[in-house]
Amino acid sequence: TLVVGAGFFVPVLDEASRGEAEATLFRSLGIGADSRVDRMINRRCSRWLTRLLIRLPVTPNQVTLVSLALGLAAAWMLWSATPVSALAGLILYMLAVVVDHSDGEVARLTFQESAFGKQLDFAVDTAIHAALVLGMGVTAGHVGGSVMVVAGAGAASGVILSALFARFLPEEAARDERVVWVLKGLGTRDLFYLVLVAFLFGLWYAPPMLPGLVVLLAVGSQGYWLTCLLRRRVARG
């Protein structure tokens, strides 16, 4: 007897409909925060990985820790990087992003979502991006001096603060649609990919541009949390 329930429902009557139901389920695994690159590339890759992981005795949090290991390895490749090691770092970062998508997919498919897992995923994602920009600062220091390490640390702190404000005080920046549009554009993973590609290009062809890129990161990474803080103070009068 076919019983129609509320919400997401696909009847499975034979092997063909079972395959279509599974495909529909996997296509629904994306989230609203996915960027264009996430939708076009990362999710397509993570779904293949997730199909494998849900058949293994692994938890979503363990998958998150694998993402952390890959992300920190990517940051290490950018620390005093050569063009070859920076390319390896970019590839490792891309793998870390795919695994990062898979941990949430595994959690949703296996009903293992948890508050701790959500916090762990947030902490890992923030730590990876902060470590990456710090590594860029260290590498730029070979061209621009020790001040570039300070700039890299400033960029890392901006990444961390902006992530914290975005998570715990999102309403402060959401009072103006134009501000939201600009800040979301500055905080997408797509833009971070562009930064990494620009960094790699600079190492290969124009090392003198690296200090300028790191300074731009150090300034730009402060945008979200400073906007939130300013709007919060204005609201309080």
mmCIF file with all atom_site columns, C-alpha atoms in Angstrom, residues 36-182:
data_model
loop_
_atom_site.group_PDB
_atom_site.id
_atom_site.type_symbol
_atom_site.label_atom_id
_atom_site.label_alt_id
_atom_site.label_comp_id
_atom_site.label_asym_id
_atom_site.label_entity_id
_atom_site.label_seq_id
_atom_site.pdbx_PDB_ins_code
_atom_site.Cartn_x
_atom_site.Cartn_y
_atom_site.Cartn_z
_atom_site.occupancy
_atom_site.B_iso_or_equiv
_atom_site.pdbx_formal_charge
_atom_site.auth_seq_id
_atom_site.auth_comp_id
_atom_site.auth_asym_id
_atom_site.auth_atom_id
_atom_site.pdbx_PDB_model_num
ATOM 1   C CA . ARG A 1 36  ? 29.021 28.623 -7.408 1.00 0.00 ? 36  ARG A CA 1
ATOM 2   C CA . VAL A 1 37  ? 32.221 26.571 -7.327 1.00 0.00 ? 37  VAL A CA 1
ATOM 3   C CA . ASP A 1 38  ? 30.716 24.458 -4.547 1.00 0.00 ? 38  ASP A CA 1
ATOM 4   C CA . ARG A 1 39  ? 27.649 23.701 -6.655 1.00 0.00 ? 39  ARG A CA 1
ATOM 5   C CA . MET A 1 40  ? 29.508 23.136 -9.922 1.00 0.00 ? 40  MET A CA 1
ATOM 6   C CA . ILE A 1 41  ? 32.533 21.182 -8.653 1.00 0.00 ? 41  ILE A CA 1
ATOM 7   C CA . ASN A 1 42  ? 32.826 20.494 -4.933 1.00 0.00 ? 42  ASN A CA 1
ATOM 8   C CA . ARG A 1 43  ? 29.364 19.008 -4.379 1.00 0.00 ? 43  ARG A CA 1
ATOM 9   C CA . ARG A 1 44  ? 29.697 16.806 -7.439 1.00 0.00 ? 44  ARG A CA 1
ATOM 10  C CA . CYS A 1 45  ? 32.926 15.375 -6.020 1.00 0.00 ? 45  CYS A CA 1
ATOM 11  C CA . SER A 1 46  ? 31.728 15.130 -2.431 1.00 0.00 ? 46  SER A CA 1
ATOM 12  C CA . ARG A 1 47  ? 28.659 13.106 -3.433 1.00 0.00 ? 47  ARG A CA 1
ATOM 13  C CA . TRP A 1 48  ? 30.898 10.398 -4.876 1.00 0.00 ? 48  TRP A CA 1
ATOM 14  C CA . LEU A 1 49  ? 32.967 10.382 -1.698 1.00 0.00 ? 49  LEU A CA 1
ATOM 15  C CA . THR A 1 50  ? 29.856 10.342 0.479  1.00 0.00 ? 50  THR A CA 1
ATOM 16  C CA . ARG A 1 51  ? 28.500 7.302  -1.354 1.00 0.00 ? 51  ARG A CA 1
ATOM 17  C CA . LEU A 1 52  ? 31.649 5.472  -0.258 1.00 0.00 ? 52  LEU A CA 1
ATOM 18  C CA . LEU A 1 53  ? 31.795 6.843  3.287  1.00 0.00 ? 53  LEU A CA 1
ATOM 19  C CA . ILE A 1 54  ? 28.236 5.883  4.248  1.00 0.00 ? 54  ILE A CA 1
ATOM 20  C CA . ARG A 1 55  ? 29.201 2.274  3.624  1.00 0.00 ? 55  ARG A CA 1
ATOM 21  C CA . LEU A 1 56  ? 32.172 2.478  5.991  1.00 0.00 ? 56  LEU A CA 1
ATOM 22  C CA . PRO A 1 57  ? 32.226 2.500  9.808  1.00 0.00 ? 57  PRO A CA 1
ATOM 23  C CA . VAL A 1 58  ? 33.097 6.196  10.057 1.00 0.00 ? 58  VAL A CA 1
ATOM 24  C CA . THR A 1 59  ? 31.329 9.069  11.815 1.00 0.00 ? 59  THR A CA 1
ATOM 25  C CA . PRO A 1 60  ? 30.789 12.575 10.424 1.00 0.00 ? 60  PRO A CA 1
ATOM 26  C CA . ASN A 1 61  ? 33.137 14.011 13.056 1.00 0.00 ? 61  ASN A CA 1
ATOM 27  C CA . GLN A 1 62  ? 35.899 11.663 11.939 1.00 0.00 ? 62  GLN A CA 1
ATOM 28  C CA . VAL A 1 63  ? 35.388 12.900 8.378  1.00 0.00 ? 63  VAL A CA 1
ATOM 29  C CA . THR A 1 64  ? 35.646 16.476 9.683  1.00 0.00 ? 64  THR A CA 1
ATOM 30  C CA . LEU A 1 65  ? 39.002 15.669 11.274 1.00 0.00 ? 65  LEU A CA 1
ATOM 31  C CA . VAL A 1 66  ? 40.248 14.305 7.946  1.00 0.00 ? 66  VAL A CA 1
ATOM 32  C CA . SER A 1 67  ? 39.261 17.641 6.412  1.00 0.00 ? 67  SER A CA 1
ATOM 33  C CA . LEU A 1 68  ? 41.240 19.395 9.155  1.00 0.00 ? 68  LEU A CA 1
ATOM 34  C CA . ALA A 1 69  ? 44.329 17.294 8.420  1.00 0.00 ? 69  ALA A CA 1
ATOM 35  C CA . LEU A 1 70  ? 44.118 18.068 4.706  1.00 0.00 ? 70  LEU A CA 1
ATOM 36  C CA . GLY A 1 71  ? 43.554 21.768 5.355  1.00 0.00 ? 71  GLY A CA 1
ATOM 37  C CA . LEU A 1 72  ? 46.501 22.070 7.738  1.00 0.00 ? 72  LEU A CA 1
ATOM 38  C CA . ALA A 1 73  ? 48.669 20.178 5.257  1.00 0.00 ? 73  ALA A CA 1
ATOM 39  C CA . ALA A 1 74  ? 47.621 22.739 2.643  1.00 0.00 ? 74  ALA A CA 1
ATOM 40  C CA . ALA A 1 75  ? 48.598 25.567 4.996  1.00 0.00 ? 75  ALA A CA 1
ATOM 41  C CA . TRP A 1 76  ? 51.957 23.903 5.627  1.00 0.00 ? 76  TRP A CA 1
ATOM 42  C CA . MET A 1 77  ? 52.558 23.799 1.869  1.00 0.00 ? 77  MET A CA 1
ATOM 43  C CA . LEU A 1 78  ? 52.003 27.578 1.764  1.00 0.00 ? 78  LEU A CA 1
ATOM 44  C CA . TRP A 1 79  ? 54.405 28.186 4.660  1.00 0.00 ? 79  TRP A CA 1
ATOM 45  C CA . SER A 1 80  ? 57.610 29.521 3.053  1.00 0.00 ? 80  SER A CA 1
ATOM 46  C CA . ALA A 1 81  ? 56.170 28.165 -0.171 1.00 0.00 ? 81  ALA A CA 1
ATOM 47  C CA . THR A 1 82  ? 57.795 27.449 -3.476 1.00 0.00 ? 82  THR A CA 1
ATOM 48  C CA . PRO A 1 83  ? 55.644 27.502 -6.627 1.00 0.00 ? 83  PRO A CA 1
ATOM 49  C CA . VAL A 1 84  ? 55.438 23.703 -6.569 1.00 0.00 ? 84  VAL A CA 1
ATOM 50  C CA . SER A 1 85  ? 54.543 23.461 -2.887 1.00 0.00 ? 85  SER A CA 1
ATOM 51  C CA . ALA A 1 86  ? 51.942 26.231 -3.304 1.00 0.00 ? 86  ALA A CA 1
ATOM 52  C CA . LEU A 1 87  ? 50.325 24.257 -6.125 1.00 0.00 ? 87  LEU A CA 1
ATOM 53  C CA . ALA A 1 88  ? 50.269 21.214 -3.837 1.00 0.00 ? 88  ALA A CA 1
ATOM 54  C CA . GLY A 1 89  ? 48.696 23.401 -1.157 1.00 0.00 ? 89  GLY A CA 1
ATOM 55  C CA . LEU A 1 90  ? 45.938 24.514 -3.514 1.00 0.00 ? 90  LEU A CA 1
ATOM 56  C CA . ILE A 1 91  ? 45.179 20.909 -4.449 1.00 0.00 ? 91  ILE A CA 1
ATOM 57  C CA . LEU A 1 92  ? 45.148 19.849 -0.791 1.00 0.00 ? 92  LEU A CA 1
ATOM 58  C CA . TYR A 1 93  ? 42.807 22.723 0.044  1.00 0.00 ? 93  TYR A CA 1
ATOM 59  C CA . MET A 1 94  ? 40.434 21.647 -2.711 1.00 0.00 ? 94  MET A CA 1
ATOM 60  C CA . LEU A 1 95  ? 40.449 18.115 -1.309 1.00 0.00 ? 95  LEU A CA 1
ATOM 61  C CA . ALA A 1 96  ? 39.819 19.484 2.194  1.00 0.00 ? 96  ALA A CA 1
ATOM 62  C CA . VAL A 1 97  ? 36.774 21.369 0.883  1.00 0.00 ? 97  VAL A CA 1
ATOM 63  C CA . VAL A 1 98  ? 35.369 18.245 -0.758 1.00 0.00 ? 98  VAL A CA 1
ATOM 64  C CA . VAL A 1 99  ? 35.820 16.257 2.460  1.00 0.00 ? 99  VAL A CA 1
ATOM 65  C CA . ASP A 1 100 ? 34.307 19.161 4.415  1.00 0.00 ? 100 ASP A CA 1
ATOM 66  C CA . HIS A 1 101 ? 31.184 18.886 2.278  1.00 0.00 ? 101 HIS A CA 1
ATOM 67  C CA . SER A 1 102 ? 31.084 15.127 2.777  1.00 0.00 ? 102 SER A CA 1
ATOM 68  C CA . ASP A 1 103 ? 31.005 15.306 6.572  1.00 0.00 ? 103 ASP A CA 1
ATOM 69  C CA . GLY A 1 104 ? 27.685 17.175 6.506  1.00 0.00 ? 104 GLY A CA 1
ATOM 70  C CA . GLU A 1 105 ? 26.308 14.894 3.815  1.00 0.00 ? 105 GLU A CA 1
ATOM 71  C CA . VAL A 1 106 ? 27.220 11.811 5.831  1.00 0.00 ? 106 VAL A CA 1
ATOM 72  C CA . ALA A 1 107 ? 25.642 13.356 8.934  1.00 0.00 ? 107 ALA A CA 1
ATOM 73  C CA . ARG A 1 108 ? 22.369 14.092 7.133  1.00 0.00 ? 108 ARG A CA 1
ATOM 74  C CA . LEU A 1 109 ? 22.157 10.748 5.356  1.00 0.00 ? 109 LEU A CA 1
ATOM 75  C CA . THR A 1 110 ? 22.915 8.692  8.460  1.00 0.00 ? 110 THR A CA 1
ATOM 76  C CA . PHE A 1 111 ? 20.918 10.853 10.905 1.00 0.00 ? 111 PHE A CA 1
ATOM 77  C CA . GLN A 1 112 ? 24.039 11.702 12.913 1.00 0.00 ? 112 GLN A CA 1
ATOM 78  C CA . GLU A 1 113 ? 23.698 15.493 12.940 1.00 0.00 ? 113 GLU A CA 1
ATOM 79  C CA . SER A 1 114 ? 24.658 16.979 16.305 1.00 0.00 ? 114 SER A CA 1
ATOM 80  C CA . ALA A 1 115 ? 25.355 20.324 17.935 1.00 0.00 ? 115 ALA A CA 1
ATOM 81  C CA . PHE A 1 116 ? 28.929 19.241 18.650 1.00 0.00 ? 116 PHE A CA 1
ATOM 82  C CA . GLY A 1 117 ? 29.467 18.224 15.030 1.00 0.00 ? 117 GLY A CA 1
ATOM 83  C CA . LYS A 1 118 ? 28.183 21.603 13.859 1.00 0.00 ? 118 LYS A CA 1
ATOM 84  C CA . GLN A 1 119 ? 30.567 23.436 16.190 1.00 0.00 ? 119 GLN A CA 1
ATOM 85  C CA . LEU A 1 120 ? 33.470 21.183 15.194 1.00 0.00 ? 120 LEU A CA 1
ATOM 86  C CA . ASP A 1 121 ? 32.826 21.800 11.512 1.00 0.00 ? 121 ASP A CA 1
ATOM 87  C CA . PHE A 1 122 ? 32.755 25.564 12.108 1.00 0.00 ? 122 PHE A CA 1
ATOM 88  C CA . ALA A 1 123 ? 35.983 25.481 14.132 1.00 0.00 ? 123 ALA A CA 1
ATOM 89  C CA . VAL A 1 124 ? 37.806 23.353 11.568 1.00 0.00 ? 124 VAL A CA 1
ATOM 90  C CA . ASP A 1 125 ? 36.712 25.509 8.634  1.00 0.00 ? 125 ASP A CA 1
ATOM 91  C CA . THR A 1 126 ? 37.802 28.683 10.430 1.00 0.00 ? 126 THR A CA 1
ATOM 92  C CA . ALA A 1 127 ? 41.136 27.213 11.530 1.00 0.00 ? 127 ALA A CA 1
ATOM 93  C CA . ILE A 1 128 ? 41.986 26.068 8.000  1.00 0.00 ? 128 ILE A CA 1
ATOM 94  C CA . HIS A 1 129 ? 41.332 29.454 6.418  1.00 0.00 ? 129 HIS A CA 1
ATOM 95  C CA . ALA A 1 130 ? 43.208 31.296 9.166  1.00 0.00 ? 130 ALA A CA 1
ATOM 96  C CA . ALA A 1 131 ? 46.203 28.961 8.794  1.00 0.00 ? 131 ALA A CA 1
ATOM 97  C CA . LEU A 1 132 ? 46.211 29.413 5.017  1.00 0.00 ? 132 LEU A CA 1
ATOM 98  C CA . VAL A 1 133 ? 46.366 33.209 5.120  1.00 0.00 ? 133 VAL A CA 1
ATOM 99  C CA . LEU A 1 134 ? 49.010 33.067 7.830  1.00 0.00 ? 134 LEU A CA 1
ATOM 100 C CA . GLY A 1 135 ? 51.090 30.798 5.594  1.00 0.00 ? 135 GLY A CA 1
ATOM 101 C CA . MET A 1 136 ? 50.731 33.311 2.774  1.00 0.00 ? 136 MET A CA 1
ATOM 102 C CA . GLY A 1 137 ? 52.045 36.014 5.098  1.00 0.00 ? 137 GLY A CA 1
ATOM 103 C CA . VAL A 1 138 ? 55.082 33.959 6.015  1.00 0.00 ? 138 VAL A CA 1
ATOM 104 C CA . THR A 1 139 ? 55.872 33.347 2.352  1.00 0.00 ? 139 THR A CA 1
ATOM 105 C CA . ALA A 1 140 ? 55.377 37.015 1.487  1.00 0.00 ? 140 ALA A CA 1
ATOM 106 C CA . GLY A 1 141 ? 57.846 37.806 4.275  1.00 0.00 ? 141 GLY A CA 1
ATOM 107 C CA . HIS A 1 142 ? 60.647 36.495 2.080  1.00 0.00 ? 142 HIS A CA 1
ATOM 108 C CA . VAL A 1 143 ? 59.941 39.418 -0.238 1.00 0.00 ? 143 VAL A CA 1
ATOM 109 C CA . GLY A 1 144 ? 58.499 42.123 2.004  1.00 0.00 ? 144 GLY A CA 1
ATOM 110 C CA . GLY A 1 145 ? 60.232 41.440 5.305  1.00 0.00 ? 145 GLY A CA 1
ATOM 111 C CA . SER A 1 146 ? 58.966 40.425 8.737  1.00 0.00 ? 146 SER A CA 1
ATOM 112 C CA . VAL A 1 147 ? 56.128 42.949 8.581  1.00 0.00 ? 147 VAL A CA 1
ATOM 113 C CA . MET A 1 148 ? 54.418 40.582 6.162  1.00 0.00 ? 148 MET A CA 1
ATOM 114 C CA . VAL A 1 149 ? 54.247 37.941 8.903  1.00 0.00 ? 149 VAL A CA 1
ATOM 115 C CA . VAL A 1 150 ? 52.435 40.519 11.035 1.00 0.00 ? 150 VAL A CA 1
ATOM 116 C CA . ALA A 1 151 ? 50.119 41.276 8.120  1.00 0.00 ? 151 ALA A CA 1
ATOM 117 C CA . GLY A 1 152 ? 49.459 37.551 7.699  1.00 0.00 ? 152 GLY A CA 1
ATOM 118 C CA . ALA A 1 153 ? 48.646 37.254 11.396 1.00 0.00 ? 153 ALA A CA 1
ATOM 119 C CA . GLY A 1 154 ? 46.305 40.221 11.030 1.00 0.00 ? 154 GLY A CA 1
ATOM 120 C CA . ALA A 1 155 ? 44.578 38.530 8.115  1.00 0.00 ? 155 ALA A CA 1
ATOM 121 C CA . ALA A 1 156 ? 44.233 35.321 10.149 1.00 0.00 ? 156 ALA A CA 1
ATOM 122 C CA . SER A 1 157 ? 42.724 37.226 13.081 1.00 0.00 ? 157 SER A CA 1
ATOM 123 C CA . GLY A 1 158 ? 40.308 38.925 10.682 1.00 0.00 ? 158 GLY A CA 1
ATOM 124 C CA . VAL A 1 159 ? 39.233 35.557 9.321  1.00 0.00 ? 159 VAL A CA 1
ATOM 125 C CA . ILE A 1 160 ? 38.600 34.257 12.836 1.00 0.00 ? 160 ILE A CA 1
ATOM 126 C CA . LEU A 1 161 ? 36.748 37.356 14.063 1.00 0.00 ? 161 LEU A CA 1
ATOM 127 C CA . SER A 1 162 ? 34.609 37.606 10.935 1.00 0.00 ? 162 SER A CA 1
ATOM 128 C CA . ALA A 1 163 ? 33.694 33.921 11.235 1.00 0.00 ? 163 ALA A CA 1
ATOM 129 C CA . LEU A 1 164 ? 32.705 34.399 14.873 1.00 0.00 ? 164 LEU A CA 1
ATOM 130 C CA . PHE A 1 165 ? 30.604 37.467 14.136 1.00 0.00 ? 165 PHE A CA 1
ATOM 131 C CA . ALA A 1 166 ? 28.959 35.775 11.154 1.00 0.00 ? 166 ALA A CA 1
ATOM 132 C CA . ARG A 1 167 ? 28.027 32.816 13.336 1.00 0.00 ? 167 ARG A CA 1
ATOM 133 C CA . PHE A 1 168 ? 26.941 34.505 16.540 1.00 0.00 ? 168 PHE A CA 1
ATOM 134 C CA . LEU A 1 169 ? 25.859 38.002 15.446 1.00 0.00 ? 169 LEU A CA 1
ATOM 135 C CA . PRO A 1 170 ? 24.598 37.589 11.871 1.00 0.00 ? 170 PRO A CA 1
ATOM 136 C CA . GLU A 1 171 ? 21.707 39.983 12.419 1.00 0.00 ? 171 GLU A CA 1
ATOM 137 C CA . GLU A 1 172 ? 24.072 42.916 12.955 1.00 0.00 ? 172 GLU A CA 1
ATOM 138 C CA . ALA A 1 173 ? 25.153 42.935 9.307  1.00 0.00 ? 173 ALA A CA 1
ATOM 139 C CA . ALA A 1 174 ? 21.786 41.827 7.959  1.00 0.00 ? 174 ALA A CA 1
ATOM 140 C CA . ARG A 1 175 ? 19.988 45.135 8.525  1.00 0.00 ? 175 ARG A CA 1
ATOM 141 C CA . ASP A 1 176 ? 20.935 46.478 5.107  1.00 0.00 ? 176 ASP A CA 1
ATOM 142 C CA . GLU A 1 177 ? 20.457 44.275 2.049  1.00 0.00 ? 177 GLU A CA 1
ATOM 143 C CA . ARG A 1 178 ? 23.229 46.053 0.160  1.00 0.00 ? 178 ARG A CA 1
ATOM 144 C CA . VAL A 1 179 ? 25.646 45.437 3.027  1.00 0.00 ? 179 VAL A CA 1
ATOM 145 C CA . VAL A 1 180 ? 24.638 41.784 3.155  1.00 0.00 ? 180 VAL A CA 1
ATOM 146 C CA . TRP A 1 181 ? 25.209 41.399 -0.600 1.00 0.00 ? 181 TRP A CA 1
ATOM 147 C CA . VAL A 1 182 ? 28.699 42.940 -0.418 1.00 0.00 ? 182 VAL A CA 1
#
